Coordinates of C-alpha atoms and ligand atoms in Angstrom, one line a residue:
M1 CA 0.0 0.0 0.0
K2 CA 2.8 2.4 0.8
N3 CA 3.9 2.5 -2.8
T4 CA 0.5 3.9 -3.8
T5 CA 0.4 7.6 -4.5
Y6 CA -3.0 8.8 -3.2
D7 CA -4.7 11.8 -4.8
V8 CA -5.4 13.1 -1.2
L9 CA -3.8 12.2 2.1
I10 CA -6.0 13.3 5.0
I11 CA -4.5 13.9 8.4
G12 CA -7.0 13.5 11.2
G13 CA -10.3 11.5 11.2
G14 CA -12.7 14.1 12.8
P15 CA -15.6 15.8 11.1
A16 CA -13.3 17.7 8.7
G17 CA -11.1 14.7 7.8
L18 CA -14.0 12.2 7.4
S19 CA -16.1 14.7 5.3
T20 CA -13.0 15.1 3.0
A21 CA -12.7 11.3 2.8
Y22 CA -16.4 10.8 2.0
L23 CA -16.3 13.5 -0.7
C24 CA -13.1 12.0 -2.2
H25 CA -14.8 8.6 -2.2
K26 CA -17.9 9.9 -3.9
N27 CA -16.0 11.8 -6.5
G28 CA -13.5 9.0 -7.4
L29 CA -10.4 10.5 -5.9
S30 CA -8.1 8.0 -4.2
Y31 CA -7.5 9.0 -0.5
L32 CA -6.4 7.7 2.9
V33 CA -7.2 9.1 6.3
L34 CA -4.4 8.9 8.9
E35 CA -5.7 9.2 12.4
S36 CA -3.6 9.2 15.6
G37 CA -6.3 7.9 17.9
K38 CA -7.6 4.4 18.3
A39 CA -10.8 5.2 16.4
I40 CA -12.2 7.9 14.1
F41 CA -13.6 11.0 15.8
Q42 CA -11.0 10.5 18.6
G43 CA -10.8 14.3 19.1
I44 CA -14.5 14.5 19.9
A45 CA -14.4 11.3 22.0
N46 CA -11.5 12.8 24.1
S47 CA -12.9 16.3 24.6
Y48 CA -16.7 15.9 25.1
P49 CA -17.9 15.1 28.5
E50 CA -20.0 11.9 28.8
G51 CA -23.6 12.3 27.7
K52 CA -23.0 15.8 26.1
L53 CA -25.6 16.7 23.5
V54 CA -24.3 17.5 20.1
Y55 CA -25.9 20.5 18.3
A56 CA -26.1 21.0 14.6
S57 CA -25.0 24.7 15.2
K58 CA -24.6 26.9 12.2
P59 CA -23.1 30.4 12.3
K60 CA -25.9 33.0 11.9
D61 CA -24.6 34.6 8.7
A62 CA -23.5 31.3 7.0
P63 CA -25.3 31.1 3.6
D64 CA -24.7 27.4 2.9
P65 CA -26.5 24.4 4.3
F66 CA -24.4 21.5 5.7
M67 CA -22.6 20.4 2.5
V68 CA -22.2 16.8 3.7
D69 CA -25.6 16.0 5.1
E70 CA -24.5 12.4 5.9
L71 CA -22.2 13.6 8.7
R72 CA -24.3 16.5 10.1
P73 CA -25.5 16.0 13.7
P74 CA -29.3 15.6 13.8
D75 CA -31.5 18.7 14.3
K76 CA -32.8 17.2 17.5
P77 CA -29.6 17.0 19.6
V78 CA -28.4 13.5 20.5
T79 CA -25.7 12.5 23.0
V80 CA -22.1 12.4 21.8
E81 CA -22.1 8.6 22.3
S82 CA -25.0 8.1 19.8
Y83 CA -23.5 10.6 17.3
L84 CA -20.2 8.7 17.5
Q85 CA -22.0 5.4 17.0
Y86 CA -23.8 6.7 14.0
V87 CA -20.6 8.0 12.4
Q88 CA -18.8 4.7 13.0
H89 CA -21.6 2.9 11.2
F90 CA -21.6 5.4 8.4
V91 CA -17.8 4.9 7.9
Q92 CA -18.1 1.1 7.9
H93 CA -21.1 1.2 5.6
E94 CA -19.3 3.5 3.1
K95 CA -16.0 1.5 3.6
L96 CA -14.1 4.7 4.0
L97 CA -10.3 4.1 4.2
V98 CA -8.9 5.0 7.6
Q99 CA -5.7 3.9 9.3
T100 CA -5.9 4.5 13.0
E101 CA -3.0 4.9 15.5
V102 CA -0.9 6.6 12.9
E103 CA 0.7 9.8 14.2
F104 CA 1.4 12.5 11.6
E105 CA 4.9 13.9 11.9
D106 CA 6.1 15.8 8.8
I107 CA 5.7 16.5 5.1
K108 CA 8.5 16.3 2.5
D109 CA 8.4 17.6 -1.0
E110 CA 9.0 15.2 -3.8
R111 CA 9.3 15.8 -7.5
D112 CA 6.0 14.2 -8.2
G113 CA 4.0 15.1 -5.0
L114 CA 4.3 15.0 -1.3
T115 CA 5.5 12.5 1.2
V116 CA 3.8 12.4 4.6
V117 CA 6.0 11.1 7.4
T118 CA 4.2 9.3 10.2
S119 CA 4.9 7.1 13.2
K120 CA 4.0 4.1 10.9
G121 CA 6.2 5.0 7.9
N122 CA 5.8 7.2 4.9
F123 CA 2.8 7.8 2.6
K124 CA 2.7 9.5 -0.8
G125 CA 0.0 11.9 -1.9
K126 CA -0.6 14.5 -4.6
K127 CA -2.4 16.7 -2.1
V128 CA -2.4 16.7 1.7
V129 CA -5.3 18.0 3.8
L130 CA -4.4 18.8 7.4
S131 CA -7.5 18.3 9.5
F132 CA -6.0 17.6 12.9
G133 CA -8.2 19.9 14.9
S134 CA -7.2 22.4 17.5
N135 CA -6.1 20.3 20.4
I136 CA -2.5 19.4 19.8
P137 CA -1.0 17.8 22.9
R138 CA 2.1 19.5 24.2
E139 CA 5.4 17.6 23.9
L140 CA 7.9 17.2 26.7
A141 CA 10.6 18.3 24.2
V142 CA 13.1 15.6 24.9
Y143 CA 14.6 13.0 22.6
G144 CA 12.1 10.2 21.7
D145 CA 9.1 11.9 23.3
A146 CA 6.9 12.4 20.3
K147 CA 7.0 8.7 19.3
M148 CA 7.1 7.0 22.6
V149 CA 5.3 8.9 25.4
A150 CA 1.5 8.6 25.5
K151 CA -0.6 11.7 25.8
N152 CA -3.7 10.1 27.1
V153 CA -5.0 6.6 28.1
D154 CA -7.3 4.6 25.9
D155 CA -6.8 1.4 27.7
A156 CA -5.6 1.5 31.3
S157 CA -5.2 -2.2 31.5
K158 CA -1.9 -2.0 29.5
Y159 CA -0.4 -0.4 32.6
I160 CA -1.2 -3.4 34.8
G161 CA 2.0 -5.0 36.2
I162 CA 4.2 -2.0 35.5
K163 CA 5.3 1.1 37.4
T164 CA 3.7 4.0 35.6
L165 CA 4.7 7.6 35.5
V166 CA 2.1 10.4 34.9
I167 CA 3.4 13.9 34.3
G168 CA 1.3 17.0 34.7
G169 CA -0.3 18.8 37.6
G170 CA -3.9 19.4 36.6
N171 CA -7.3 17.7 36.3
T172 CA -6.4 15.7 33.1
A173 CA -3.4 14.1 34.8
A174 CA -5.5 13.4 37.9
D175 CA -8.2 11.8 35.8
V176 CA -5.7 9.6 34.1
I177 CA -4.2 8.5 37.5
I178 CA -7.7 7.7 38.9
N179 CA -8.4 5.6 35.9
I180 CA -5.1 3.6 36.2
L181 CA -5.3 3.3 40.0
K182 CA -8.8 1.9 39.7
T183 CA -7.8 -0.6 37.0
K184 CA -4.7 -1.7 38.9
R185 CA -6.7 -2.1 42.1
E186 CA -9.4 -4.2 40.5
A187 CA -6.7 -6.4 38.9
G188 CA -4.9 -6.8 42.3
D189 CA -1.8 -5.1 40.9
T190 CA 0.3 -3.3 43.6
H191 CA 2.8 -1.6 41.3
P192 CA 2.6 2.2 42.0
V193 CA 1.7 5.1 39.8
Y194 CA 4.1 7.9 40.2
W195 CA 2.7 11.4 39.8
A196 CA 5.3 14.0 38.8
H197 CA 4.7 17.8 38.4
K198 CA 7.3 20.5 37.9
A199 CA 5.6 22.8 40.5
E200 CA 5.5 22.1 44.3
T201 CA 1.7 21.9 44.4
F202 CA -0.8 20.1 42.2
D203 CA -3.8 22.0 40.9
V204 CA -7.0 20.0 40.6
N205 CA -10.6 20.9 41.3
K206 CA -12.5 19.7 44.3
E207 CA -14.6 17.0 42.6
T208 CA -11.5 15.5 41.0
A209 CA -9.6 15.7 44.3
Q210 CA -12.4 13.8 46.0
R211 CA -12.4 11.0 43.4
L212 CA -8.7 10.7 43.7
G213 CA -8.8 10.7 47.5
E214 CA -11.4 7.9 47.4
E215 CA -9.3 5.9 45.0
I216 CA -6.2 6.2 47.3
L217 CA -8.3 5.3 50.4
L218 CA -9.6 2.2 48.6
G219 CA -6.0 1.0 48.2
G220 CA -4.6 2.9 45.1
N221 CA -0.8 2.9 45.3
I222 CA 0.4 6.4 44.3
R223 CA 3.7 8.1 44.9
L224 CA 3.8 11.9 44.6
L225 CA 6.7 13.6 43.0
P226 CA 6.2 17.4 43.3
G227 CA 9.0 19.6 41.9
A228 CA 10.1 16.9 39.5
L229 CA 11.7 18.1 36.3
V230 CA 11.8 16.2 33.0
R231 CA 15.5 16.1 32.0
I232 CA 16.4 13.9 29.1
G233 CA 15.3 11.1 26.9
E234 CA 17.9 8.4 26.3
V235 CA 18.4 4.8 25.1
D236 CA 19.7 2.3 27.6
D237 CA 22.1 -0.6 27.1
E238 CA 19.2 -2.9 26.2
G239 CA 17.9 -0.4 23.5
V240 CA 15.0 0.7 25.7
D241 CA 14.0 4.4 25.3
R242 CA 13.9 5.9 28.7
L243 CA 12.8 9.2 30.3
V244 CA 14.9 10.7 33.1
I245 CA 13.2 13.0 35.6
R246 CA 15.1 14.8 38.3
I247 CA 13.3 14.6 41.6
N248 CA 15.6 16.8 43.7
E249 CA 18.9 18.7 43.3
F250 CA 21.5 19.9 45.7
K251 CA 23.9 22.7 44.8
Q252 CA 27.4 22.2 46.3
E253 CA 30.0 24.8 47.0
D254 CA 32.5 23.1 44.7
G255 CA 30.1 23.8 41.8
I256 CA 29.2 20.2 41.3
D257 CA 25.5 19.5 41.5
L258 CA 24.2 16.5 43.3
Y259 CA 20.8 15.1 42.3
H260 CA 18.5 12.2 42.5
A261 CA 16.7 11.1 39.3
L262 CA 14.3 8.4 38.3
S263 CA 14.4 6.7 34.9
F264 CA 11.3 5.2 33.4
P265 CA 10.9 3.3 30.1
M266 CA 9.1 5.8 27.9
Q267 CA 6.3 3.3 27.2
N268 CA 5.4 3.5 30.9
V269 CA 5.0 7.3 30.8
I270 CA 1.9 9.4 30.1
A271 CA 2.4 13.2 29.7
C272 CA -0.7 15.3 30.4
I273 CA 0.9 18.7 30.1
G274 CA -1.9 20.4 28.2
S275 CA -2.5 21.3 24.7
Q276 CA -1.4 24.0 22.3
G277 CA -2.6 25.5 19.1
P278 CA -1.3 24.2 15.8
V279 CA 1.1 27.1 15.1
P280 CA 4.3 25.1 16.2
I281 CA 3.3 22.4 13.7
F282 CA 2.8 25.0 10.9
D283 CA 6.2 26.4 11.7
K284 CA 7.7 22.9 11.5
L285 CA 6.0 22.4 8.1
N286 CA 7.2 25.8 6.8
I287 CA 3.6 26.9 6.5
Q288 CA 3.5 30.7 6.8
S289 CA 1.5 32.5 9.5
I290 CA 1.2 36.2 10.2
A291 CA 1.2 37.9 13.6
C292 CA -1.7 40.2 14.4
T293 CA -0.6 43.7 14.9
S294 CA -2.7 46.4 16.7
G295 CA -5.9 47.2 14.8
V296 CA -5.5 44.4 12.2
C297 CA -7.4 41.6 13.9
K298 CA -10.8 41.6 15.4
I299 CA -11.0 38.1 16.7
A300 CA -7.4 37.1 17.4
K301 CA -5.4 39.1 20.0
E302 CA -2.4 41.3 19.2
G303 CA 0.7 39.1 18.8
E304 CA -1.2 35.9 18.0
R305 CA -0.2 34.2 14.8
L306 CA -2.7 33.2 12.2
V307 CA -2.1 30.8 9.4
L308 CA -2.2 32.2 5.9
L309 CA -4.6 30.5 3.5
S310 CA -6.0 31.0 0.1
S311 CA -9.8 31.3 -0.3
E312 CA -9.7 27.5 -1.1
F313 CA -7.8 26.8 2.2
E314 CA -4.5 26.1 0.5
S315 CA -1.5 27.0 2.6
T316 CA 1.6 28.7 1.5
R317 CA 3.0 25.2 1.1
K318 CA 1.8 24.1 -2.3
G319 CA -0.6 21.2 -2.3
V320 CA -1.1 21.4 1.5
Y321 CA -4.5 22.5 2.7
V322 CA -5.7 23.2 6.3
I323 CA -9.3 23.0 7.4
G324 CA -11.6 22.6 10.4
G325 CA -10.8 23.3 14.1
A326 CA -7.1 23.6 13.1
I327 CA -7.8 27.1 11.7
S328 CA -10.3 28.3 14.3
P329 CA -11.4 30.8 15.5
S330 CA -9.8 32.8 12.7
Y331 CA -7.2 32.7 9.9
M332 CA -5.6 35.1 7.4
K333 CA -7.3 34.8 4.1
I334 CA -5.6 35.8 0.9
S335 CA -8.0 36.9 -1.8
E336 CA -7.8 39.2 -4.7
G337 CA -4.4 40.5 -3.7
S338 CA -5.3 41.4 -0.1
I339 CA -4.9 39.6 3.2
A340 CA -7.5 39.9 5.9
E341 CA -8.5 38.1 9.1
E342 CA -11.4 35.7 8.4
R343 CA -13.7 34.5 11.1
H344 CA -13.9 30.7 11.3
P345 CA -16.0 29.3 14.2
N346 CA -14.9 26.0 15.6
L347 CA -18.0 24.0 14.7
I348 CA -18.8 20.7 13.1
Y349 CA -20.6 22.8 10.4
T350 CA -17.4 24.7 9.4
A351 CA -15.3 21.5 9.5
I352 CA -17.7 19.8 7.1
N353 CA -18.1 22.7 4.8
D354 CA -14.4 23.4 4.6
A355 CA -14.0 19.8 3.4
Y356 CA -16.5 20.4 0.7
Y357 CA -14.7 23.5 -0.8
V358 CA -11.3 21.8 -0.5
V359 CA -12.4 18.7 -2.4
E360 CA -14.1 20.8 -5.0
S361 CA -10.8 22.8 -5.5
I362 CA -8.7 19.6 -5.6
R363 CA -11.1 18.0 -8.1
A364 CA -10.7 21.0 -10.4
K365 CA -6.9 20.9 -10.0
L366 CA -6.6 17.1 -10.6
A367 CA -9.4 17.3 -13.3
K368 CA -11.5 14.7 -11.5
Ligands
FAD401 C1 -16.8 20.0 24.7 C2 -17.0 20.4 23.3 C3 -18.3 20.4 22.8 C4 -18.6 20.8 21.5 N1 -19.9 20.8 21.1 C5 -20.2 21.1 19.8 C6 -21.6 21.0 19.3 O1 -22.5 20.6 20.0 N2 -21.8 21.3 17.9 C7 -20.7 21.7 17.1 O2 -21.0 21.9 15.9 N3 -19.5 21.7 17.5 C8 -19.2 21.4 18.8 N4 -17.9 21.5 19.3 C9 -16.8 21.8 18.3 C10 -16.5 20.6 17.4 O3 -16.3 19.4 18.1 C11 -15.3 20.9 16.5 O4 -15.5 22.1 15.8 C12 -15.0 19.8 15.5 O5 -14.7 18.6 16.2 C13 -13.8 20.1 14.6 O6 -13.6 19.1 13.8 P1 -12.1 18.7 13.2 O7 -12.3 17.6 12.3 O8 -11.5 20.0 12.6 O9 -11.2 18.4 14.4 P2 -11.3 17.3 15.5 O10 -12.7 16.9 15.8 O11 -10.5 17.7 16.7 O12 -10.6 16.0 14.8 C14 -9.2 16.0 14.6 C15 -8.7 14.6 14.5 O13 -7.3 14.6 14.2 C16 -6.6 13.6 15.0 N5 -5.2 14.1 15.1 C17 -4.7 15.1 15.9 N6 -3.4 15.1 15.7 C18 -3.1 14.2 14.9 C19 -1.8 13.7 14.3 N7 -0.6 14.3 14.6 N8 -1.8 12.7 13.4 C20 -3.0 12.1 13.1 N9 -4.2 12.4 13.6 C21 -4.2 13.5 14.5 C22 -7.4 13.7 16.3 O14 -7.2 12.5 17.1 C23 -8.9 13.8 15.9 O15 -9.6 12.6 15.7 C24 -17.6 21.2 20.6 C25 -16.2 21.1 21.1 C26 -16.0 20.7 22.4 C27 -14.6 20.7 22.9

């Protein structure tokens, strides 16, 4: 399969990516969706609270209907669980081509198209649509982190029988810990979960603290590591990628620092250190963005950087398009020789309709 050159490679299997896939499928363009999560719509599954109703919201001044009716949420709101179930069935029924657990990393220019570099190897495409949403997990910025360290937990049972390290000081880290502690406790596993945070205090809300307290009192084995700093990623003698965290440090008069550190196999580590907008990824990909200066932007704040896109959502990197939540709440639109900030609400509606216009544009370019 990897020798195939797809018409369109789609990064992210949320509303924007799957609408792109469906429209490619309907119009005879070859395509493949690369999704980092365990399943399609992982972004929504991770970010919506249980039982949340999904609304078919449409911006007031938007002239178009939902351009892919098949993926629009019903008019009468349903829970996120039933919307996800509906979308799963739709994807199976249409046999849309999706590869899950593939993490997008980079794009390289080739003479005859683009190569997308991922955690599972390279894929070739004539066009690339970036539809990875707005929630990009922060990296620890050490060697090996991007590939090896988990950013959330899909299946806590894989941490049974191993000492686990969770990094981060907020509610997300605490929720991950509660989940792992409970799973370990129910399986009779006494290996501890280490909770490391760079600050001296943890910062969780009362409800989460109560749930965590309950889990500890029921027998959850947790070791707190406040003031612990992530230092380096390294490969040990046996070829295992490891993460070293420094748990305390003593400065000595002779200028030699003494410290204690713990080293964990990276696959035992989960980093819940928040999310960031996609600008660092655009920088890495050499996709141009522009900083808002005073008086230029109405939605973005002064100093914020907005990605520069054509009216067909093509970026300054030829053949690479950006759509959906990744360009919300606004981007810089180039049209008729001028550049202006364009409002782009983060809604399923915008994600779906962006896909429609991008596929129309790609069809015209590839004459399909
Ligand atoms: C709590 C909450 C409630 C909301 N309620 C509504 C609502 O009722 N109605 C509405 O219209 N909108 C709602 N929204 C907004 C809506 O969910 C988003 O606008 C929409 O999901 C954006 O779609 P997307 O496809 O651009 O991004 P996403 O849905 O975020 O999908 C992006 C996908 O890309 C994947 N991905 C990320 N990085 C990579 C990578 N490196 N490699 C491969 N894949 C990657 C992710 O796992 C994800 O599956 C809500 C948002 C939140 C947070």
